[in-house]
Amino acid sequence: MSHGITSLRSRIYLEGAAERLEGPLLFLKRLAEVTLNEAVYVEDASGRQRLGRIASIDEAHMTVEVLEATMGLNLEEIRLNLTGRPLEFGVGPGLLGRIFNGVGEVIDGGPPVAARRQLAIGGLPVNPVQRETPRDFIETGVSTVDIMNSLVRGQKLPLFSGGGLPHDRLAADIAVNARLRQSDEDFAIVFVGIGLPYDSAEYFRHRLEESGALERTVLFLNLASDSSTQRLLTPRYALTAAEYLAFEEGMHVLVIITDMTNYCEALREVSSSLGEIPSRKGYPGYMYSDLATLYERAGRVHGRAGTLTQLPILTMPADDIGHPIPDLTGYITEGQIVLDRELDRQGLYPPVKVLPSLSRLMKDGTGGDYTHPDHPALANQLYAAYARAQQARLLASVVGDDGLAEEDRQFLAFARRFEHDYVAQAERRSLEASMALGWELLRELPRTALNRLSDAQIAQYIDGEGG
Amino acid sequence: MSEAVIEYIGGPLLRARTEGPFGLYESVAIGEERLLGEVVRLDGDHITVQVYEDTTGLAPGRRLAGTGRPLSIPLGPGVLGGMYDGLLRPLDGFDSPFIPRGSFRERDQAYRFTPSVAVGERLSPGAVLGAAEREGAMDQQVLLPPDVDGEVVEIAPAGEYREAEVICRIENARGERREVAARQDWPVRIARPLARRLPVDEPLITGQRVIDSLFPVGLGGKAAVPGGFGTGKTVLLETLARWCSADVIIYVGCGERGNELTGMLEEFPGLVDPRSGRSLMERTVIIANTSNMPVAAREASIYTAVTLAEYYRDQGLHVALMADSTSRWAEALREISGRLGELPGEAGYPAYLSSRLADFYERAAKGETLAGKVGSVTVMGTVSPPAGDFSEPVTSHTKRYVRSFWALDARRAQARMYPAINPLQSYAEETSRLAAWWQARGNSDWPRLRRATLELLEEQTRLERMARIIGKDALPFGQQMRLLAAELLNDAFLRQSAFSENDRYASPERQTVMLRLLIRFADLAQQAVARGVTPAEITGLRIYRRLQRMGEDLPPDDLAAYQALGEDMERELQALAEEVTA
């Protein structure tokens, strides 16, 4: 066996250094100067190149994460091609309307994208001093989101779902329906599928193409059959594209990522192959920091016109909101939208469970400047009334409906209508329609129970002088 | 200084072979970019270093150099009003929106110095040298460092100086001369000395009713705010930062969201401190180590914050330190400990978690400074327990060191009952010492009101449990009325809207009249029910809704309006009772 270093067209080749191959991880002797996170190509005897990155180094050894299937690689024949640069993605305005795989390669049969710049996919932390607070509204067409948990430009608002719930449909609906209130501004969607089954990937592609939304969309599809190391990079390629569109092209970009649970599973898998000490439920101790490097890439930046909003979707294992994946996500993101199995079983779509749902930045995207001056009070009152109705429901489950006081019965009726007519919706609702329907529901409650509304609001909307 | 050669890098840690002596916790400069690091372990001729910046691009074989000093931060009059990373390096002044590595610059602000000592004067450690004024910050002082004393041989005249400029030369009894500038380094892991500690006997007024009236924190005390995600920890802490009665606010965003800190930075300069009439930012320092910034700097950031707090305390100021969140700090500790290969304790945290938490919280104090003034550091930290489970290690260890515990409750938060502090799970231990302060503010029966409130809330839980079994209507009218009175107390007193101009801050005087009104209402309503009035008739009264909304509807300083509300309440309930008996 011979080994050596050759330099070819300013690239360095390393031969005979491979010592061990375990799943996607390649362990090699460190025969050349490399740096952490450097991009490499792993080449086999046939000359096929597989993308990888340097995951760890010490004085004598290094580990490469191979981003494509490692089947058939042979330790004797491996040549490592060192690029001397971190993983990069070529971005340009031609990204829109295109479809990529999980490592940024065009898969729609079209020509490659004309790259205006090569950007490192890892990104850099945005300086908090250079950030601007998220402001202004994105209309999703879903009442429980728009009115009660508003999505604000620059926010990261995840959707907590469960296996078998219609999050794919909701994700596609939002991708198709989302709009800015002032329609003349540039709006784009970056849609990221991580570890998708083939049919889901086709579903998204089909929905976007059919509705014509693909034109304003950049689609990244990492399939369940792709290597797990690739999943760790897919959102990074996508966010690099989104950052470019937002901060260089000045667009308002909504990034929809599904499913973050697959990302976290890949993180656990790779961490365990690296022999790292596991933390909660076998996930690595740095999962919080790692997720933060993705979620924190949402935001607005001083002096740049665009915004980057994230709507990541995750499925809670066993519907457990305390599971590390939703738990750590919830601590980083600015709220969450929770889907509910019970509502889904009743055939209500979208099955948004409003009580545990929350948009922390709601105050920065609603009210007179962005939506309507009475929007916050309406949302507040709907929440309070529905929470109160849940108490009545609990009571009714013990003493029966007949054992309830009149007021409690009114709240029960409210909850039923709220779920069937407000939470559930067959098609997109404009903000105005959602608000009008909200006031209508509140009219059925006793005036004394409307303590989150001012007298003026009651007079206008409830007693109907101007509502 | 000694040098070493890097052999291994993994995440924020590196191992190096030394070519000379290094000390534990010595700060080092790594590579050509001179990245900041700290020695955390000595092992024969090897050292382990934690690096305060991203290690991407570092490679074995590069060199690092010791500085001969423990990890320190540069204190000085230029700090106030700005935003810094976990090691007090300024975050402004970059061209790029991102934080590039190794590009931090040294802070050296201009300020106006007015000396208050003269040549020949003998000074003890920590003595005041003069006043420091700067645009965009409240007035401060320049002190002699705690380890310097002697006779003034030279003092700069009044004028503009930069922080690093020497303004005083001093000679001690042994004839050693020291040069003193306004910018003074202090090691972050060592507490600054006080002449003596004083008892915590007055509250930090926060303007939040549930805190000040029920679960106060003392000036120089320590409080913890545990709560699952979405329960409003950060909003509560920011509200406290805005309105609490401290002179200086130090807010540490430790492993939290970038957008929130930006929000403060945008909002604070425009808010006016109700007491000084100046911008809130002038009394605030924000230390930002967002979740995507280097994890080692997150570990250091709370020590940086508390050291800075002590620096202002030593000038005779009352400082409120808000740490959001101590769980993220503990996780940084866990991550580094895991990489060091230490034996994990409970839930993977290192066994020394508890003593590190104690080190931090014990630096909260009220005391007499070396210069003979009274200052304090009040520490408030949020805890983010996984899945909202308060039995996890960080919450349970924190509970051992804090005196006030504000437990946030997911159910309250879901009903948008903010601040979602659960009155039955929360506590405050120093209340008996604070009664005298309330008495001096015209509320001699504060302990009684507080007890009556807590009793009513406790009864509510008991009655609700009963109502769940037999139905609310099956409860006797008296008990139904107690329930309604408790609900009113929750709605009108415990709930406080941070977004309503009238409601967001309640002065102690207003809190007193509101609480008196509600406790009086509970008593009067109870009497009325005893005379045959039904609870529904009482909640149908106009006064009921007026009480419900008094916080938001009545102007904040108009105590007479509350007086009138009280009179109306007496009258309406009286009339109702008479109607029934007649």
Tab-separated table of N, CA and C in Angstrom, chain A residues 216-345:
chain	number	residue	atom	x	y	z
A	216	ARG	N	-42.239	31.251	-7.335
A	216	ARG	CA	-41.646	32.099	-6.289
A	216	ARG	C	-41.025	31.229	-5.206
A	217	THR	N	-40.760	29.964	-5.531
A	217	THR	CA	-40.282	29.024	-4.521
A	217	THR	C	-38.927	28.447	-4.912
A	218	VAL	N	-38.082	28.189	-3.891
A	218	VAL	CA	-36.901	27.372	-4.086
A	218	VAL	C	-37.177	26.100	-3.304
A	219	LEU	N	-37.105	24.969	-3.980
A	219	LEU	CA	-37.488	23.708	-3.345
A	219	LEU	C	-36.244	22.851	-3.124
A	220	PHE	N	-36.045	22.402	-1.874
A	220	PHE	CA	-34.948	21.485	-1.552
A	220	PHE	C	-35.559	20.172	-1.096
A	221	LEU	N	-35.188	19.074	-1.705
A	221	LEU	CA	-35.766	17.797	-1.334
A	221	LEU	C	-34.670	16.809	-0.956
A	222	ASN	N	-34.638	16.458	0.334
A	222	ASN	CA	-33.761	15.390	0.796
A	222	ASN	C	-34.669	14.212	1.099
A	223	LEU	N	-34.454	13.092	0.414
A	223	LEU	CA	-35.382	11.969	0.550
A	223	LEU	C	-34.958	11.046	1.684
A	224	ALA	N	-35.943	10.285	2.181
A	224	ALA	CA	-35.678	9.351	3.273
A	224	ALA	C	-34.586	8.368	2.887
A	225	SER	N	-34.455	8.120	1.579
A	225	SER	CA	-33.459	7.147	1.139
A	225	SER	C	-32.059	7.743	1.021
A	226	ASP	N	-31.940	9.068	1.136
A	226	ASP	CA	-30.608	9.690	1.071
A	226	ASP	C	-29.850	9.458	2.378
A	227	SER	N	-28.519	9.660	2.332
A	227	SER	CA	-27.717	9.361	3.520
A	227	SER	C	-28.055	10.338	4.651
A	228	SER	N	-27.922	9.830	5.895
A	228	SER	CA	-28.351	10.646	7.035
A	228	SER	C	-27.430	11.842	7.241
A	229	THR	N	-26.166	11.746	6.833
A	229	THR	CA	-25.276	12.896	6.990
A	229	THR	C	-25.754	14.060	6.114
A	230	GLN	N	-26.388	13.694	4.978
A	230	GLN	CA	-26.914	14.739	4.091
A	230	GLN	C	-27.993	15.581	4.754
A	231	ARG	N	-28.812	14.895	5.591
A	231	ARG	CA	-29.915	15.609	6.257
A	231	ARG	C	-29.402	16.765	7.105
A	232	LEU	N	-28.178	16.562	7.658
A	232	LEU	CA	-27.637	17.620	8.511
A	232	LEU	C	-27.292	18.849	7.687
A	233	LEU	N	-27.099	18.678	6.396
A	233	LEU	CA	-26.676	19.813	5.573
A	233	LEU	C	-27.821	20.447	4.802
A	234	THR	N	-28.876	19.668	4.535
A	234	THR	CA	-29.972	20.196	3.718
A	234	THR	C	-30.491	21.548	4.221
A	235	PRO	N	-30.850	21.665	5.529
A	235	PRO	CA	-31.350	22.975	5.958
A	235	PRO	C	-30.301	24.067	5.830
A	236	ARG	N	-29.025	23.696	5.903
A	236	ARG	CA	-27.971	24.717	5.812
A	236	ARG	C	-27.843	25.241	4.379
A	237	TYR	N	-27.960	24.339	3.399
A	237	TYR	CA	-27.977	24.809	2.012
A	237	TYR	C	-29.176	25.722	1.790
A	238	ALA	N	-30.339	25.267	2.303
A	238	ALA	CA	-31.566	26.020	2.074
A	238	ALA	C	-31.507	27.395	2.737
A	239	LEU	N	-30.990	27.442	3.969
A	239	LEU	CA	-30.936	28.726	4.665
A	239	LEU	C	-29.925	29.661	4.026
A	240	THR	N	-28.875	29.082	3.447
A	240	THR	CA	-27.909	29.917	2.732
A	240	THR	C	-28.596	30.584	1.535
A	241	ALA	N	-29.421	29.777	0.824
A	241	ALA	CA	-30.171	30.349	-0.297
A	241	ALA	C	-31.135	31.416	0.206
A	242	ALA	N	-31.812	31.121	1.335
A	242	ALA	CA	-32.790	32.067	1.883
A	242	ALA	C	-32.109	33.356	2.323
A	243	GLU	N	-30.945	33.233	2.970
A	243	GLU	CA	-30.224	34.425	3.415
A	243	GLU	C	-29.818	35.283	2.225
A	244	TYR	N	-29.406	34.606	1.170
A	244	TYR	CA	-29.025	35.360	-0.017
A	244	TYR	C	-30.228	36.131	-0.568
A	245	LEU	N	-31.362	35.427	-0.723
A	245	LEU	CA	-32.548	36.082	-1.287
A	245	LEU	C	-33.019	37.227	-0.386
A	246	ALA	N	-32.944	37.001	0.934
A	246	ALA	CA	-33.457	38.010	1.859
A	246	ALA	C	-32.507	39.201	1.969
A	247	PHE	N	-31.247	38.922	2.231
A	247	PHE	CA	-30.357	40.021	2.610
A	247	PHE	C	-29.574	40.603	1.438
A	248	GLU	N	-29.513	39.880	0.302
A	248	GLU	CA	-28.829	40.449	-0.852
A	248	GLU	C	-29.836	40.887	-1.922
A	249	GLU	N	-30.905	40.092	-2.083
A	249	GLU	CA	-31.892	40.431	-3.106
A	249	GLU	C	-33.065	41.210	-2.537
A	250	GLY	N	-33.089	41.369	-1.202
A	250	GLY	CA	-34.130	42.203	-0.583
A	250	GLY	C	-35.519	41.601	-0.609
A	251	MET	N	-35.619	40.273	-0.614
A	251	MET	CA	-36.945	39.664	-0.652
A	251	MET	C	-37.414	39.295	0.751
A	252	HIS	N	-38.739	39.151	0.916
A	252	HIS	CA	-39.290	38.623	2.158
A	252	HIS	C	-39.435	37.123	1.976
A	253	VAL	N	-38.609	36.371	2.671
A	253	VAL	CA	-38.519	34.937	2.434
A	253	VAL	C	-39.144	34.162	3.590
A	254	LEU	N	-40.049	33.251	3.245
A	254	LEU	CA	-40.602	32.352	4.252
A	254	LEU	C	-40.007	30.972	4.008
A	255	VAL	N	-39.293	30.458	5.026
A	255	VAL	CA	-38.657	29.154	4.891
A	255	VAL	C	-39.522	28.122	5.612
A	256	ILE	N	-40.022	27.151	4.886
A	256	ILE	CA	-40.813	26.088	5.494
A	256	ILE	C	-39.954	24.828	5.498
A	257	ILE	N	-39.688	24.290	6.692
A	257	ILE	CA	-38.816	23.120	6.794
A	257	ILE	C	-39.628	21.960	7.355
A	258	THR	N	-39.662	20.847	6.668
A	258	THR	CA	-40.335	19.674	7.190
A	258	THR	C	-39.518	18.452	6.838
A	259	ASP	N	-39.147	17.600	7.745
A	259	ASP	CA	-39.582	17.515	9.097
A	259	ASP	C	-38.331	17.575	9.973
A	260	MET	N	-38.298	18.506	10.935
A	260	MET	CA	-37.102	18.680	11.755
A	260	MET	C	-36.805	17.445	12.611
A	261	THR	N	-37.813	16.627	12.864
A	261	THR	CA	-37.564	15.404	13.640
A	261	THR	C	-36.567	14.509	12.892
A	262	ASN	N	-36.700	14.441	11.562
A	262	ASN	CA	-35.750	13.645	10.784
A	262	ASN	C	-34.341	14.213	10.897
A	263	TYR	N	-34.246	15.536	10.969
A	263	TYR	CA	-32.938	16.167	11.141
A	263	TYR	C	-32.319	15.718	12.463
A	264	CYS	N	-33.119	15.798	13.539
A	264	CYS	CA	-32.597	15.462	14.868
A	264	CYS	C	-32.220	13.981	14.956
A	265	GLU	N	-32.998	13.133	14.296
A	265	GLU	CA	-32.657	11.703	14.283
A	265	GLU	C	-31.310	11.497	13.601
A	266	ALA	N	-31.078	12.227	12.519
A	266	ALA	CA	-29.799	12.106	11.815
A	266	ALA	C	-28.671	12.601	12.713
A	267	LEU	N	-28.942	13.656	13.473
A	267	LEU	CA	-27.928	14.209	14.372
A	267	LEU	C	-27.543	13.154	15.411
A	268	ARG	N	-28.572	12.459	15.937
A	268	ARG	CA	-28.309	11.426	16.938
A	268	ARG	C	-27.509	10.281	16.327
A	269	GLU	N	-27.891	9.909	15.110
A	269	GLU	CA	-27.217	8.791	14.457
A	269	GLU	C	-25.734	9.098	14.235
A	270	VAL	N	-25.465	10.292	13.717
A	270	VAL	CA	-24.083	10.647	13.414
A	270	VAL	C	-23.283	10.809	14.694
A	271	SER	N	-23.902	11.416	15.710
A	271	SER	CA	-23.205	11.614	16.978
A	271	SER	C	-22.823	10.273	17.585
A	272	SER	N	-23.741	9.315	17.500
A	272	SER	CA	-23.424	8.037	18.106
A	272	SER	C	-22.353	7.297	17.310
A	273	SER	N	-22.334	7.449	15.966
A	273	SER	CA	-21.226	6.812	15.219
A	273	SER	C	-19.903	7.456	15.561
A	274	LEU	N	-19.928	8.739	15.959
A	274	LEU	CA	-18.680	9.412	16.313
A	274	LEU	C	-18.240	9.034	17.726
A	275	GLY	N	-19.067	8.255	18.423
A	275	GLY	CA	-18.717	7.825	19.770
A	275	GLY	C	-18.842	8.916	20.815
A	276	GLU	N	-19.729	9.909	20.579
A	276	GLU	CA	-19.879	10.990	21.553
A	276	GLU	C	-20.757	10.550	22.715
A	277	ILE	N	-20.564	11.216	23.870
A	277	ILE	CA	-21.359	10.879	25.048
A	277	ILE	C	-22.787	11.372	24.840
A	278	PRO	N	-23.785	10.482	24.904
A	278	PRO	CA	-25.153	10.926	24.662
A	278	PRO	C	-25.733	11.653	25.856
A	279	SER	N	-26.698	12.558	25.568
A	279	SER	CA	-27.412	13.249	26.625
A	279	SER	C	-28.839	12.712	26.636
A	280	ARG	N	-29.850	13.537	26.878
A	280	ARG	CA	-31.241	13.049	26.992
A	280	ARG	C	-31.649	12.178	25.802
A	281	LYS	N	-32.204	11.020	26.094
A	281	LYS	CA	-32.727	10.090	25.092
A	281	LYS	C	-31.743	9.803	23.969
A	282	GLY	N	-30.466	9.848	24.258
A	282	GLY	CA	-29.471	9.490	23.268
A	282	GLY	C	-29.111	10.616	22.310
A	283	TYR	N	-29.788	11.744	22.387
A	283	TYR	CA	-29.433	12.881	21.522
A	283	TYR	C	-28.182	13.531	22.084
A	284	PRO	N	-27.340	14.109	21.219
A	284	PRO	CA	-26.096	14.696	21.733
A	284	PRO	C	-26.368	15.915	22.620
A	285	GLY	N	-25.467	16.162	23.567
A	285	GLY	CA	-25.628	17.262	24.509
A	285	GLY	C	-25.652	18.624	23.825
A	286	TYR	N	-25.084	18.694	22.598
A	286	TYR	CA	-25.028	20.000	21.930
A	286	TYR	C	-26.207	20.205	20.989
A	287	MET	N	-27.257	19.379	21.136
A	287	MET	CA	-28.366	19.505	20.183
A	287	MET	C	-29.011	20.895	20.267
A	288	TYR	N	-29.118	21.441	21.474
A	288	TYR	CA	-29.691	22.793	21.608
A	288	TYR	C	-28.867	23.797	20.787
A	289	SER	N	-27.544	23.775	20.979
A	289	SER	CA	-26.694	24.727	20.256
A	289	SER	C	-26.773	24.488	18.754
A	290	ASP	N	-26.838	23.207	18.369
A	290	ASP	CA	-26.878	22.888	16.947
A	290	ASP	C	-28.180	23.372	16.310
A	291	LEU	N	-29.312	23.118	16.973
A	291	LEU	CA	-30.594	23.604	16.438
A	291	LEU	C	-30.591	25.126	16.367
A	292	ALA	N	-29.960	25.747	17.361
A	292	ALA	CA	-29.914	27.209	17.372
A	292	ALA	C	-29.183	27.750	16.149
A	293	THR	N	-28.160	27.024	15.678
A	293	THR	CA	-27.438	27.529	14.506
A	293	THR	C	-28.336	27.526	13.268
A	294	LEU	N	-29.428	26.747	13.298
A	294	LEU	CA	-30.390	26.807	12.184
A	294	LEU	C	-31.455	27.861	12.455
A	295	TYR	N	-32.133	27.722	13.595
A	295	TYR	CA	-33.281	28.593	13.868
A	295	TYR	C	-32.875	30.068	13.965
A	296	GLU	N	-31.693	30.321	14.527
A	296	GLU	CA	-31.287	31.719	14.719
A	296	GLU	C	-30.943	32.410	13.398
A	297	ARG	N	-30.978	31.657	12.302
A	297	ARG	CA	-30.713	32.303	11.013
A	297	ARG	C	-31.954	33.016	10.489
A	298	ALA	N	-33.048	32.960	11.237
A	298	ALA	CA	-34.215	33.780	10.891
A	298	ALA	C	-33.974	35.195	11.391
A	299	GLY	N	-34.580	36.167	10.753
A	299	GLY	CA	-34.484	37.511	11.310
A	299	GLY	C	-34.471	38.612	10.271
A	300	ARG	N	-34.177	39.800	10.778
A	300	ARG	CA	-34.016	40.973	9.925
A	300	ARG	C	-32.693	41.612	10.288
A	301	VAL	N	-32.102	42.289	9.329
A	301	VAL	CA	-30.780	42.858	9.547
A	301	VAL	C	-30.819	44.328	9.146
A	302	HIS	N	-30.111	45.153	9.933
A	302	HIS	CA	-30.031	46.590	9.649
A	302	HIS	C	-29.661	46.876	8.209
A	303	GLY	N	-30.349	47.768	7.616
A	303	GLY	CA	-29.924	48.251	6.308
A	303	GLY	C	-30.194	47.288	5.165
A	304	ARG	N	-30.849	46.150	5.442
A	304	ARG	CA	-31.198	45.235	4.357
A	304	ARG	C	-32.714	45.197	4.284
A	305	ALA	N	-33.228	45.209	3.078
A	305	ALA	CA	-34.672	45.332	2.916
A	305	ALA	C	-35.405	44.048	3.262
A	306	GLY	N	-34.782	42.901	2.976
A	306	GLY	CA	-35.502	41.642	3.092
A	306	GLY	C	-35.630	41.135	4.517
A	307	THR	N	-36.421	40.067	4.664
A	307	THR	CA	-36.583	39.405	5.955
A	307	THR	C	-36.541	37.899	5.733
A	308	LEU	N	-36.154	37.177	6.787
A	308	LEU	CA	-36.115	35.722	6.690
A	308	LEU	C	-36.977	35.157	7.819
A	309	THR	N	-38.087	34.558	7.454
A	309	THR	CA	-39.016	33.998	8.427
A	309	THR	C	-38.960	32.476	8.316
A	310	GLN	N	-39.008	31.802	9.462
A	310	GLN	CA	-38.950	30.338	9.417
A	310	GLN	C	-40.207	29.711	9.983
A	311	LEU	N	-40.700	28.678	9.302
A	311	LEU	CA	-41.817	27.891	9.796
A	311	LEU	C	-41.384	26.423	9.758
A	312	PRO	N	-40.585	26.013	10.742
A	312	PRO	CA	-40.146	24.619	10.740
A	312	PRO	C	-41.265	23.715	11.257
A	313	ILE	N	-41.348	22.519	10.712
A	313	ILE	CA	-42.378	21.582	11.130
A	313	ILE	C	-41.696	20.373	11.745
A	314	LEU	N	-42.202	19.919	12.881
A	314	LEU	CA	-41.626	18.707	13.446
A	314	LEU	C	-42.734	17.811	13.944
A	315	THR	N	-42.496	16.507	13.924
A	315	THR	CA	-43.470	15.571	14.474
A	315	THR	C	-42.981	15.153	15.844
A	316	MET	N	-43.849	15.333	16.846
A	316	MET	CA	-43.447	15.012	18.204
A	316	MET	C	-43.507	13.500	18.377
A	317	PRO	N	-42.384	12.852	18.732
A	317	PRO	CA	-42.428	11.409	18.937
A	317	PRO	C	-43.450	11.085	20.028
A	318	ALA	N	-44.344	10.173	19.763
A	318	ALA	CA	-45.399	9.755	20.694
A	318	ALA	C	-46.248	10.942	21.167
A	319	ASP	N	-46.375	11.984	20.343
A	319	ASP	CA	-47.157	13.177	20.679
A	319	ASP	C	-46.701	13.838	21.976
A	320	ASP	N	-45.438	13.650	22.356
A	320	ASP	CA	-44.954	14.131	23.644
A	320	ASP	C	-44.269	15.481	23.460
A	321	ILE	N	-44.913	16.540	23.974
A	321	ILE	CA	-44.347	17.873	23.779
A	321	ILE	C	-43.118	18.074	24.667
A	322	GLY	N	-42.923	17.169	25.637
A	322	GLY	CA	-41.751	17.257	26.497
A	322	GLY	C	-40.544	16.512	25.937
A	323	HIS	N	-40.718	15.843	24.798
A	323	HIS	CA	-39.613	15.147	24.148
A	323	HIS	C	-38.527	16.155	23.775
A	324	PRO	N	-37.242	15.772	23.852
A	324	PRO	CA	-36.180	16.758	23.604
A	324	PRO	C	-36.332	17.547	22.303
A	325	ILE	N	-36.867	16.927	21.236
A	325	ILE	CA	-36.913	17.662	19.958
A	325	ILE	C	-37.866	18.864	20.040
A	326	PRO	N	-39.157	18.676	20.385
A	326	PRO	CA	-40.009	19.869	20.528
A	326	PRO	C	-39.575	20.753	21.688
A	327	ASP	N	-39.068	20.146	22.761
A	327	ASP	CA	-38.712	20.931	23.946
A	327	ASP	C	-37.593	21.917	23.624
A	328	LEU	N	-36.498	21.417	23.031
A	328	LEU	CA	-35.375	22.309	22.728
A	328	LEU	C	-35.768	23.305	21.645
A	329	THR	N	-36.583	22.857	20.690
A	329	THR	CA	-37.040	23.765	19.643
A	329	THR	C	-37.847	24.905	20.252
A	330	GLY	N	-38.777	24.538	21.143
A	330	GLY	CA	-39.642	25.549	21.763
A	330	GLY	C	-38.861	26.587	22.545
A	331	TYR	N	-37.711	26.180	23.083
A	331	TYR	CA	-36.907	27.133	23.849
A	331	TYR	C	-36.128	28.085	22.940
A	332	ILE	N	-35.978	27.717	21.666
A	332	ILE	CA	-35.223	28.610	20.769
A	332	ILE	C	-36.175	29.470	19.933
A	333	THR	N	-37.268	28.856	19.481
A	333	THR	CA	-38.141	29.564	18.553
A	333	THR	C	-39.031	30.562	19.286
A	334	GLU	N	-39.671	31.403	18.516
A	334	GLU	CA	-40.496	32.444	19.107
A	334	GLU	C	-41.960	32.035	19.090
A	335	GLY	N	-42.254	30.945	19.821
A	335	GLY	CA	-43.608	30.435	19.908
A	335	GLY	C	-43.722	29.084	19.246
A	336	GLN	N	-44.943	28.580	19.137
A	336	GLN	CA	-45.187	27.319	18.462
A	336	GLN	C	-46.670	27.216	18.137
A	337	ILE	N	-46.953	26.485	17.045
A	337	ILE	CA	-48.326	26.151	16.683
A	337	ILE	C	-48.457	24.647	16.903
A	338	VAL	N	-49.439	24.219	17.689
A	338	VAL	CA	-49.541	22.808	18.031
A	338	VAL	C	-50.750	22.198	17.325
A	339	LEU	N	-50.548	21.053	16.688
A	339	LEU	CA	-51.663	20.337	16.072
A	339	LEU	C	-52.175	19.278	17.041
A	340	ASP	N	-53.478	18.965	16.929
A	340	ASP	CA	-54.132	18.149	17.932
A	340	ASP	C	-54.783	16.928	17.297
A	341	ARG	N	-54.517	15.752	17.896
A	341	ARG	CA	-55.045	14.523	17.341
A	341	ARG	C	-56.567	14.439	17.496
A	342	GLU	N	-57.074	14.976	18.623
A	342	GLU	CA	-58.507	14.849	18.868
A	342	GLU	C	-59.316	15.634	17.828
A	343	LEU	N	-58.874	16.854	17.552
A	343	LEU	CA	-59.566	17.655	16.533
A	343	LEU	C	-59.475	16.957	15.181
A	344	ASP	N	-58.322	16.359	14.915
A	344	ASP	CA	-58.120	15.685	13.641
A	344	ASP	C	-59.081	14.499	13.527
A	345	ARG	N	-59.245	13.786	14.633
A	345	ARG	CA	-60.148	12.642	14.628
A	345	ARG	C	-61.582	13.079	14.329
